[in-house]
C-alpha cells in the first residue's frame, strides 16, 4: 500500500504537469480555456439564542485525504499564452511561457471541490503551497481563507453538553430553490436522532434536522455530549418557540412573498420517538404508539400479539389519558403538536432494519422451527451472488451473499424485500414461508407510493390492511411466538401514515436524513471539540453552495445503457419495452404485449396486479421507435430459466 506521503507526491506531480505547460514545436500555442462557472454565495450567519451566553473558540482540523484531483478539474483555470519570433527561421517558439491563473474563478471552485470531496484543511494547505510555488499570482496560504471558515463559533452549555441553534427560518431560506417554491404552505419534515461520533468514546451528536419537500436536509440545532440531552424540554425549547412564531407569522421569502408554515411530520426511529414524546420504550408493556395493546414476555422478548386493541388518539394523549404509556406530558403537546399522528412509523427502521432483518436472521440461525438447512442457506447465497451486476445501475449496492448478512445495510434489506427475495426464496423455502414473505413484500410495495388515481390501487390499498394483519398473526406459527416484537406488531399500523399524509412510505422515510447524518460524522476530524468542527464545516458548505447529500436517484432513459440490466421499461400504453438504442429523445426498442406475459405468483395477489410478470423467451415482439415521453416505469429484470422476471422499480423516473 502506498504511503500517505507518496500519495501527496503523486498529487503534486499531477499539478506540476498541468500548470507548467510546455511549448509545442508544431502548434506554438497551448489551449486557452476559460471557466464560466458562477457559484452563488449563500449567507450562512449562525443564529444564536439571545438567552444563551456564547463561548467563543477557534478550531482547526487536520486529516489525511486520499482524494485525487483530476485534470479536468484543474485545466480550466490555467490560461497560457506563447509568442513565436517571426524572424526566427527555425520557427521555434519562446521557451518562457507566461502562465496566468484566473484566481477569481479558481478559488470558489477549488473550495467547492475541496468540500465536495471532504478534503481536510491540512490537505488543502498542501495543495495551496504547490499552487503558490508554481504560479505567478497571489494565492492564500491557508485553507481557512479559501473556504471562508469562520473565526469563531458561538455555542452554549446546555442539557449536559454543548449546544448551538442555527434556526428553522434561516435553514429554509438557505435552500437554493426556495424562491421558486409554488405551494401556498411550506411543510417541514423533522428528524431527530443520536449519532455516535467515535468507537472508543461515548460522545454523541444529536442534531435537529429539517427538510422541505424535494430539497436536501439542513441543520436546525446541534447538541453534543455524553449520550442524549438530559432534558428534552430544554433541548427542544428554541426549536418550539421559533416553530410557534413561524406558524403565527409565516416565512417571508422576499419583499413580496410570505408563505404559511407547518410541520408535516417527525421522522425518527423508535428510541428517538420515545425520548421526544416522553413515552415507554419499545420493550415496555405498553410500548405501541398507535394502539392500547399490552405486551407479554415470551422468553426474553416482549411480544405484542393482540391486534384488535383500540387506537390511541391525539386528544387523549394531550390530556395525559395514557399513564401506562406516557412517562409525563411531552413539551410538544404544549405547542399543539399531535404526538400520535405526527410521528410516522419510519419504514427504514421498522420494516427493512426491523422486520425483514428479523426474518432473515430467523431463517439463517433461528430456532429449529424455522431455521433453514445449510444446503438451503448455500442455495440462497449462491442465487444472491449470481444476481450481482444484474440489477439496474440505480442500485448503489448489488446483492450480497448471506455470509455477509451481519454487514447488510438498510438498502440491502429493502432490495431483498421488494426485488430479489421473491426470486431467490422461490423453491427453497416451503410454500407457507414463501407466501408469508410475499404478504409483506406486496403490502410494502403497494404502500411505498400512494397513487389513488391509478386503476385498482385503492382496492389494493384496502387489501393491504388485511394482508398485514394476517402477516403478523401468521408470524408466530412460522417463526415462533417471540418473533412478534414491537416492530413486527407495528406493521399493522403502516397504512395509517399513508392515509394521514396522503403520500407513500417512500416520502416518509428516514433515508435522506441517514445519509445526511453520515455526512455530519465525516465532518469530525478529531475528538477535541467536535461541535465547533461540525458548525464550521456546515458554514463553509453553505457559503460555497455545496449540497450536503446526493440528489434523489432518478431513472434516466437517455443515459448510456449498461447492458441488458438497464434496458427494460414499461410504456404509457402498457407495452413492455426492451431498449436497443437511444438517440436524443428517440428510442429504438422491441415492444412486447403485457397481456402475453405470465404471473410469477398468484398468492396473496396475482403478481400482474402489481406489475410483476414473467416474459417468456419465445414471446413475439415488434421493433419500433418510441420517445422518452412514452416511458412510464423501469423494470428490474432478473433472468429465469425460461424468460425474464420483470419487477417495476420504485425509483423516480426522469425523462
XYZ file of C-alpha atoms in Angstrom:
655
model
C 0.000 0.000 0.000
C 1.343 3.411 -0.946
C 2.238 5.695 1.940
C 0.324 8.906 2.515
C 3.384 10.985 1.640
C 3.806 9.178 -1.689
C 0.148 9.846 -2.497
C 0.749 13.541 -1.953
C 3.864 13.428 -4.132
C 1.706 11.926 -6.894
C -0.838 14.724 -6.452
C 1.857 17.392 -6.570
C 3.284 15.837 -9.716
C -0.164 15.995 -11.342
C -0.442 19.695 -10.602
C 3.041 20.452 -11.879
C 2.397 18.612 -15.123
C -0.593 20.753 -15.997
C 0.449 24.090 -14.522
C 3.946 24.166 -16.089
C 2.721 23.984 -19.680
C 5.410 23.218 -22.279
C 5.603 24.838 -25.701
C 4.594 22.749 -28.662
C 7.046 22.924 -31.567
C 4.236 22.240 -34.036
C 1.476 24.467 -32.680
C 3.357 27.173 -30.908
C 0.489 27.804 -28.529
C -1.360 25.914 -25.823
C -5.095 25.572 -25.464
C -6.712 28.633 -23.965
C -9.515 27.657 -21.640
C -11.979 29.803 -19.718
C -14.283 28.987 -16.831
C -17.826 30.332 -16.834
C -18.972 28.781 -13.564
C -20.503 31.399 -11.321
C -21.043 29.915 -7.875
C -23.702 31.544 -5.695
C -22.573 32.947 -2.390
C -25.042 31.839 0.256
C -25.310 33.711 3.513
C -24.763 31.426 6.484
C -24.694 33.557 9.601
C -25.176 31.358 12.626
C -28.203 32.236 14.700
C -27.763 32.046 18.446
C -30.490 32.259 21.091
C -30.283 35.558 22.883
C -30.733 33.971 26.273
C -27.626 31.801 25.958
C -24.212 33.177 26.882
C -21.887 32.236 23.989
C -18.452 30.790 24.326
C -16.018 31.624 21.528
C -13.280 29.456 20.212
C -11.172 28.829 17.151
C -10.589 25.351 15.914
C -8.643 23.905 13.015
C -8.865 20.351 11.811
C -6.461 18.030 10.139
C -6.681 14.666 8.483
C -5.201 12.818 5.566
C -7.196 12.632 2.369
C -6.929 10.146 -0.448
C -8.987 12.074 -2.998
C -7.284 12.611 -6.352
C -7.738 15.803 -8.358
C -8.471 15.115 -11.996
C -7.030 17.024 -14.934
C -10.487 18.178 -15.908
C -10.889 19.938 -12.580
C -7.612 21.841 -12.921
C -7.073 22.715 -16.571
C -9.860 25.311 -16.953
C -8.097 27.638 -14.536
C -4.775 27.761 -16.398
C -4.510 30.470 -19.067
C -1.370 30.168 -21.184
C -0.097 32.388 -23.996
C 3.028 31.966 -26.102
C 4.507 34.062 -28.865
C 6.801 32.915 -31.642
C 9.544 35.090 -33.126
C 8.648 35.671 -36.777
C 12.258 36.496 -37.588
C 13.475 33.149 -36.315
C 13.952 30.988 -39.411
C 13.615 27.821 -37.392
C 10.156 28.814 -36.288
C 10.893 27.799 -32.726
C 8.667 29.291 -30.053
C 9.634 31.256 -26.971
C 10.658 28.892 -24.208
C 9.352 31.153 -21.446
C 5.573 30.912 -21.432
C 3.610 33.294 -19.266
C 1.263 31.248 -17.075
C -1.661 33.083 -15.548
C -4.237 31.650 -13.179
C -7.707 33.128 -13.047
C -7.921 33.267 -9.260
C -11.343 34.895 -9.328
C -12.802 31.665 -10.719
C -10.283 29.257 -9.253
C -10.774 29.899 -5.545
C -14.577 29.455 -5.355
C -14.460 26.292 -7.447
C -11.459 24.990 -5.538
C -13.375 25.497 -2.302
C -16.365 23.662 -3.734
C -14.181 20.786 -4.900
C -12.460 20.516 -1.515
C -15.742 20.413 0.406
C -17.448 18.024 -2.010
C -14.568 15.574 -1.608
C -14.302 16.113 2.159
C -10.736 17.380 1.901
C -9.131 18.243 5.222
C -7.655 21.661 5.949
C -4.132 20.223 6.126
C -4.540 18.591 2.714
C -5.840 21.813 1.185
C -2.938 23.709 2.777
C -0.551 21.370 0.970
C -2.349 21.985 -2.297
C -2.195 25.760 -1.855
C 1.534 25.522 -1.192
C 2.048 23.733 -4.512
C -0.032 26.316 -6.366
C 1.782 29.250 -4.770
C 5.162 27.817 -5.790
C 4.182 27.287 -9.411
C 2.003 30.218 -10.455
C 2.719 33.926 -10.647
C -0.321 35.080 -8.706
C -1.111 35.966 -5.129
C -2.919 33.000 -3.592
C -3.906 32.475 0.041
C -1.706 30.227 2.132
C -4.360 28.859 4.456
C -7.348 26.634 3.693
C -9.463 28.701 6.068
C -9.131 31.673 3.718
C -10.150 29.609 0.688
C -13.148 28.081 2.481
C -14.221 31.245 4.322
C -14.013 29.358 7.602
C -15.494 31.420 10.451
C -13.016 32.511 13.087
C -15.405 31.876 15.956
C -18.320 29.578 16.656
C -20.783 30.603 19.346
C -22.387 27.875 21.424
C -23.643 27.409 24.958
C -23.604 24.798 27.697
C -26.984 23.108 27.835
C -28.613 19.765 28.692
C -25.326 18.307 29.924
C -23.335 19.147 26.818
C -22.649 21.786 24.173
C -25.481 23.234 22.112
C -25.860 25.540 19.123
C -29.068 26.750 17.491
C -29.000 27.690 13.796
C -32.713 28.280 13.207
C -35.646 26.976 11.157
C -36.197 30.085 9.059
C -32.504 30.559 8.293
C -32.228 26.957 7.153
C -35.269 27.222 4.884
C -34.122 30.479 3.282
C -30.732 28.931 2.508
C -32.383 26.280 0.330
C -31.330 27.043 -3.270
C -34.788 26.699 -4.857
C -36.954 28.127 -2.098
C -37.662 31.347 -4.044
C -39.340 29.244 -6.730
C -41.491 27.320 -4.257
C -45.015 27.425 -5.717
C -47.039 25.946 -2.854
C -49.033 28.113 -0.503
C -47.559 26.487 2.591
C -44.055 25.324 3.430
C -44.250 21.903 5.086
C -41.236 20.736 7.023
C -40.221 17.180 7.856
C -38.273 16.923 11.103
C -35.721 14.298 12.056
C -34.023 13.955 15.449
C -31.607 11.134 16.136
C -28.461 10.340 18.056
C -25.179 9.833 16.217
C -22.166 8.231 17.963
C -19.039 10.005 16.753
C -16.309 7.646 17.939
C -15.970 3.911 18.515
C -13.973 4.246 21.725
C -15.892 7.095 23.394
C -19.479 7.838 24.370
C -19.636 11.223 22.648
C -22.808 11.660 20.620
C -24.209 14.439 18.492
C -27.982 14.959 18.429
C -28.950 17.205 15.509
C -32.426 18.574 14.846
C -32.761 18.294 11.074
C -35.380 19.774 8.779
C -36.248 19.067 5.163
C -38.543 20.872 2.735
C -40.120 18.686 0.039
C -37.643 17.822 -2.760
C -34.793 19.662 -1.015
C -31.803 18.470 0.987
C -31.916 18.241 4.796
C -30.467 21.101 6.806
C -29.375 21.562 10.415
C -31.678 23.457 12.776
C -29.832 22.743 16.025
C -26.944 20.636 17.306
C -26.279 19.067 20.688
C -23.045 17.274 21.523
C -22.349 15.439 24.763
C -22.076 12.105 26.519
C -25.319 10.444 25.450
C -28.593 12.177 24.640
C -29.621 15.604 26.025
C -30.610 15.241 29.671
C -33.771 17.361 29.450
C -35.912 17.071 26.325
C -37.828 20.261 27.217
C -34.646 22.361 27.318
C -33.297 20.674 24.205
C -36.454 21.451 22.188
C -37.224 24.895 23.653
C -35.586 27.093 20.983
C -36.978 24.962 18.183
C -40.528 25.021 19.541
C -40.503 28.761 20.198
C -39.441 29.523 16.635
C -41.946 26.969 15.324
C -44.745 28.738 17.202
C -43.635 32.125 15.827
C -43.493 30.869 12.221
C -46.915 29.212 12.438
C -48.416 32.540 13.524
C -46.482 34.840 11.167
C -45.357 32.694 8.248
C -41.999 32.896 6.459
C -41.120 35.915 4.338
C -39.371 34.576 1.238
C -38.694 38.027 -0.243
C -40.173 41.525 -0.105
C -43.490 40.457 -1.610
C -43.958 36.775 -0.723
C -44.916 35.371 2.671
C -45.553 31.642 2.937
C -47.548 29.863 5.622
C -45.575 27.326 7.647
C -46.298 23.946 9.189
C -44.533 20.855 10.410
C -45.648 17.926 8.293
C -44.292 15.121 10.449
C -41.484 13.834 12.654
C -39.423 11.016 11.117
C -37.416 9.268 13.847
C -36.530 5.768 14.979
C -38.335 4.177 17.942
C -35.886 5.244 20.727
C -35.881 8.857 19.500
C -39.695 8.906 19.300
C -39.932 7.593 22.854
C -37.490 10.272 24.041
C -39.307 13.160 22.337
C -42.809 12.018 23.307
C -41.803 11.005 26.861
C -43.325 7.540 26.483
C -42.348 3.953 27.307
C -39.570 2.487 25.189
C -40.087 -0.204 22.558
C -39.535 -3.003 25.111
C -42.174 -1.781 27.574
C -45.504 -3.486 28.252
C -47.452 -0.566 26.765
C -44.986 0.498 24.093
C -47.197 0.503 20.992
C -47.605 4.106 19.844
C -50.791 3.514 17.872
C -52.936 1.143 19.946
C -53.504 0.220 23.582
C -52.314 -3.388 23.349
C -50.441 -4.764 26.364
C -47.321 -6.814 25.763
C -46.364 -10.133 27.271
C -42.973 -11.715 27.763
C -42.062 -14.667 25.566
C -38.723 -15.857 26.848
C -36.595 -12.714 26.930
C -38.625 -10.854 24.293
C -41.568 -8.515 24.829
C -44.254 -9.510 22.331
C -47.491 -7.818 21.245
C -49.917 -10.401 19.894
C -53.221 -8.600 20.477
C -54.076 -6.990 17.134
C -57.563 -5.698 17.937
C -56.954 -3.148 20.692
C -58.434 0.345 20.491
C -56.409 3.028 18.719
C -54.747 5.901 20.555
C -55.865 9.468 19.795
C -54.034 12.787 19.889
C -56.691 14.298 22.143
C -56.297 11.647 24.831
C -52.522 11.785 24.539
C -52.558 15.562 25.087
C -54.841 15.074 28.117
C -52.410 12.520 29.594
C -55.049 9.781 29.446
C -52.451 7.049 28.851
C -50.472 6.982 32.132
C -49.363 3.391 31.472
C -47.893 4.580 28.148
C -46.676 8.102 28.980
C -43.949 8.974 31.477
C -45.015 12.616 31.516
C -46.768 15.103 29.281
C -44.451 15.903 26.398
C -43.439 19.507 25.830
C -44.583 19.042 22.222
C -48.198 18.894 23.411
C -47.841 22.341 24.966
C -47.163 23.740 21.491
C -50.075 21.940 19.856
C -48.064 19.250 18.061
C -50.045 15.981 17.762
C -47.884 13.235 19.227
C -49.700 10.248 17.727
C -50.332 11.047 14.064
C -47.375 13.406 13.522
C -44.773 10.761 14.437
C -44.588 8.369 11.493
C -43.539 4.743 11.736
C -40.429 5.035 9.599
C -40.196 2.187 7.086
C -36.388 2.196 7.024
C -36.067 1.281 10.711
C -39.367 -0.539 11.166
C -39.605 -2.672 8.013
C -36.158 -3.001 6.458
C -33.862 -2.933 9.510
C -36.618 -4.329 11.719
C -38.929 -6.965 10.260
C -37.016 -8.003 7.118
C -33.753 -8.347 9.013
C -35.508 -10.325 11.755
C -36.987 -12.744 9.214
C -33.647 -13.408 7.540
C -31.877 -13.929 10.858
C -34.544 -16.456 11.876
C -34.180 -18.308 8.573
C -30.405 -18.405 8.818
C -29.792 -19.018 12.520
C -33.143 -19.053 14.315
C -34.893 -21.814 16.281
C -35.379 -25.260 14.785
C -38.980 -24.368 13.884
C -37.876 -22.037 11.081
C -34.125 -22.460 10.592
C -33.111 -23.484 7.090
C -30.656 -26.283 6.421
C -27.118 -25.402 5.417
C -27.892 -26.611 1.908
C -30.840 -24.207 1.653
C -28.735 -21.328 3.007
C -26.000 -22.066 0.459
C -28.590 -22.129 -2.319
C -29.914 -18.704 -1.270
C -26.398 -17.298 -1.034
C -25.438 -18.624 -4.457
C -28.596 -17.196 -6.009
C -27.901 -13.778 -4.498
C -24.300 -13.897 -5.712
C -25.453 -14.748 -9.241
C -27.607 -11.605 -9.223
C -24.601 -9.343 -8.678
C -24.298 -6.815 -11.515
C -27.701 -7.774 -12.913
C -29.747 -5.125 -11.101
C -30.149 -1.714 -12.792
C -27.468 0.910 -12.296
C -29.758 2.935 -9.996
C -28.982 0.454 -7.203
C -25.978 1.656 -5.227
C -25.445 -1.850 -3.814
C -25.694 -5.119 -5.692
C -26.880 -8.293 -3.879
C -24.508 -9.962 -1.422
C -24.362 -13.482 -0.045
C -25.975 -14.338 3.308
C -22.415 -14.831 4.509
C -22.348 -11.031 4.898
C -25.807 -10.737 6.445
C -24.447 -9.053 9.594
C -22.975 -6.322 7.408
C -26.035 -5.706 5.254
C -27.249 -2.109 5.152
C -30.840 -0.866 5.169
C -30.829 -0.510 1.371
C -29.869 -4.175 1.011
C -32.740 -5.359 3.201
C -35.043 -3.106 1.185
C -33.677 -4.573 -2.029
C -34.257 -8.116 -0.749
C -37.829 -7.450 0.394
C -39.013 -5.613 -2.718
C -36.987 -7.201 -5.526
C -34.638 -10.145 -5.067
C -36.315 -12.037 -2.211
C -39.302 -13.212 -4.229
C -36.886 -14.751 -6.751
C -34.253 -16.400 -4.538
C -36.718 -17.776 -1.949
C -38.983 -19.452 -4.501
C -38.477 -23.211 -4.454
C -36.065 -23.036 -1.499
C -38.332 -22.319 1.491
C -41.645 -24.098 1.975
C -44.853 -22.713 0.475
C -46.149 -21.247 3.760
C -42.949 -19.286 4.437
C -42.841 -18.060 0.836
C -46.481 -16.936 0.917
C -45.854 -15.202 4.243
C -42.848 -13.338 2.813
C -44.848 -12.263 -0.238
C -47.572 -10.852 2.021
C -45.088 -8.355 3.455
C -43.375 -7.712 0.126
C -46.626 -6.988 -1.722
C -48.009 -4.817 1.088
C -44.904 -2.639 1.332
C -44.712 -2.313 -2.464
C -48.287 -1.006 -2.546
C -47.714 1.382 0.367
C -44.388 2.784 -0.856
C -46.143 5.172 -3.246
C -49.693 6.458 -2.801
C -51.359 6.503 -6.239
C -55.128 6.740 -5.765
C -55.565 7.863 -9.378
C -54.312 4.535 -10.732
C -56.804 1.845 -11.608
C -57.322 -0.745 -8.874
C -54.883 0.995 -6.471
C -57.472 1.776 -3.780
C -58.649 -1.833 -3.823
C -55.066 -2.995 -3.351
C -54.512 -0.408 -0.627
C -57.536 -1.610 1.361
C -56.426 -5.206 0.866
C -53.006 -4.466 2.396
C -54.682 -3.616 5.712
C -55.984 -7.178 5.966
C -52.815 -8.642 4.490
C -50.502 -7.031 7.065
C -52.743 -8.186 9.878
C -52.617 -11.728 8.502
C -48.824 -11.417 8.222
C -48.479 -10.633 11.948
C -50.966 -13.328 13.007
C -49.164 -15.993 10.972
C -45.696 -14.961 12.199
C -45.995 -16.860 15.486
C -46.763 -20.125 13.703
C -43.850 -19.850 11.282
C -41.113 -18.176 13.333
C -42.140 -18.762 16.950
C -44.052 -16.677 19.480
C -41.048 -14.499 20.307
C -40.950 -13.216 16.722
C -43.853 -10.779 17.241
C -41.808 -7.943 18.715
C -42.555 -4.211 18.673
C -41.522 -3.798 15.021
C -43.490 -6.804 13.779
C -46.620 -5.722 15.655
C -46.342 -2.139 14.363
C -46.621 -3.254 10.729
C -50.408 -3.447 11.163
C -50.367 0.356 11.569
C -48.301 1.190 8.468
C -51.311 2.088 6.325
C -52.370 4.738 8.857
C -49.459 7.021 7.910
C -50.281 6.709 4.214
C -53.888 7.700 4.933
C -52.968 10.536 7.313
C -50.483 12.237 4.974
C -51.836 11.192 1.563
C -48.401 10.058 0.452
C -46.456 6.822 0.269
C -43.976 5.417 2.755
C -41.120 6.492 0.462
C -41.981 10.138 1.195
C -41.956 9.443 4.943
C -38.638 7.634 5.065
C -35.520 8.391 7.094
C -33.143 7.513 4.235
C -32.329 11.168 3.277
C -31.682 12.043 6.918
C -29.474 8.996 7.488
C -27.343 9.987 4.504
C -27.049 13.468 5.985
C -26.025 12.100 9.396
C -23.283 10.103 7.718
C -22.004 13.329 6.152
C -22.041 15.057 9.553
C -19.972 12.267 11.083
C -17.311 12.689 8.399
C -17.016 16.382 9.311
C -15.388 15.475 12.636
C -11.638 15.015 12.233
C -10.578 14.614 15.856
C -12.141 14.104 19.265
C -11.299 17.582 20.577
C -14.310 19.943 20.402
C -16.412 18.130 17.773
C -19.348 20.579 17.858
C -17.353 23.600 16.596
C -15.842 21.390 13.896
C -19.287 20.442 12.607
C -20.595 24.005 12.826
C -17.652 25.358 10.843
C -17.939 22.710 8.138
C -21.649 23.478 7.792
C -20.998 27.188 7.380
C -18.241 26.518 4.836
C -20.630 24.422 2.759
C -23.405 26.980 2.938
C -21.108 29.795 1.786
C -19.753 27.680 -1.055
C -23.126 26.363 -2.198
C -22.255 22.688 -1.739
C -25.197 20.332 -1.332
C -24.956 18.193 1.805
C -26.281 14.973 0.300
C -26.511 13.470 -3.137
C -29.537 14.106 -5.286
C -32.588 11.859 -5.341
C -31.968 8.910 -7.621
C -33.815 9.232 -10.906
C -34.126 6.734 -13.702
C -32.687 8.448 -16.777
C -33.986 6.987 -20.004
C -31.422 8.963 -22.007
C -28.466 7.603 -20.047
C -25.972 5.260 -21.655
C -27.274 1.697 -21.456
C -25.087 -0.571 -19.349
C -26.088 -3.864 -20.866
C -29.366 -5.695 -20.525
C -29.872 -4.683 -16.888
C -30.822 -1.102 -17.877
C -32.849 -1.917 -20.980
C -36.312 -2.812 -19.679
C -39.176 -0.309 -19.340
C -42.960 -0.091 -19.357
C -44.607 2.363 -21.741
C -47.633 4.537 -21.015
C -49.824 2.212 -23.118
C -48.689 -0.859 -21.116
C -46.187 -2.254 -23.586
C -43.023 -3.877 -22.291
C -40.091 -2.107 -23.901
C -36.631 -3.603 -24.415
C -34.413 -0.675 -25.389
C -31.944 -1.294 -28.205
C -30.623 2.221 -28.764
C -31.241 5.807 -27.643
C -30.648 8.832 -29.885
C -31.799 12.067 -28.327
C -35.448 11.562 -27.441
C -35.913 8.679 -29.864
C -35.715 5.103 -28.600
C -35.271 2.067 -30.829
C -36.904 -0.808 -28.991
C -38.612 -4.161 -29.049
C -42.190 -3.913 -27.810
C -43.941 -6.824 -26.092
C -47.578 -7.024 -25.060
C -48.053 -7.073 -21.277
C -51.100 -9.296 -21.808
C -48.865 -12.046 -23.192
C -46.781 -12.237 -20.015
C -47.316 -14.743 -17.209
C -47.821 -14.210 -13.496
C -44.870 -15.012 -11.237
C -47.100 -15.816 -8.244
C -50.833 -15.873 -7.641
C -50.945 -15.543 -3.834
C -51.612 -13.347 -1.889
C -52.494 -11.458 -5.096
C -51.891 -12.092 -8.763
C -48.419 -10.672 -9.375
C -49.580 -8.961 -12.578
C -51.952 -6.811 -10.495
C -48.882 -5.036 -9.088
C -46.951 -5.108 -12.375
C -44.742 -8.157 -11.690
C -44.634 -10.607 -14.595
C -42.552 -13.157 -16.495
C -41.733 -12.522 -20.150
C -41.118 -15.877 -21.831
C -38.241 -16.321 -24.271
C -40.395 -17.100 -27.296
C -42.780 -14.158 -26.849
C -43.341 -12.304 -30.109
C -42.314 -8.662 -30.344
C -42.435 -5.699 -32.689
C -39.447 -3.467 -33.346
C -40.439 0.166 -33.291
C -39.314 3.703 -32.495
C -40.824 5.404 -29.459
C -39.986 8.544 -27.487
C -38.736 9.140 -23.971
C -42.094 10.723 -23.107
C -43.733 7.335 -23.770
C -41.824 5.713 -20.897
C -43.779 5.146 -17.682
C -41.679 2.858 -15.457
C -38.413 0.985 -15.411
C -38.152 -2.720 -14.634
C -35.725 -4.728 -12.580
C -35.049 -7.599 -14.982
C -33.947 -10.920 -13.454
C -33.112 -13.782 -15.846
C -35.001 -17.033 -15.178
C -34.805 -20.488 -16.754
C -37.474 -19.746 -19.347
C -37.505 -15.987 -19.663
C -37.178 -12.739 -17.758
C -38.750 -11.815 -14.414
C -39.781 -8.141 -14.583
C -40.388 -6.189 -11.354
C -41.399 -2.494 -11.518
C -38.807 -0.214 -9.924
C -39.928 2.157 -7.194
C -37.360 4.861 -8.035
C -38.402 8.202 -9.501
C -38.473 8.402 -13.292
C -36.727 11.315 -15.007
C -37.348 11.734 -18.740
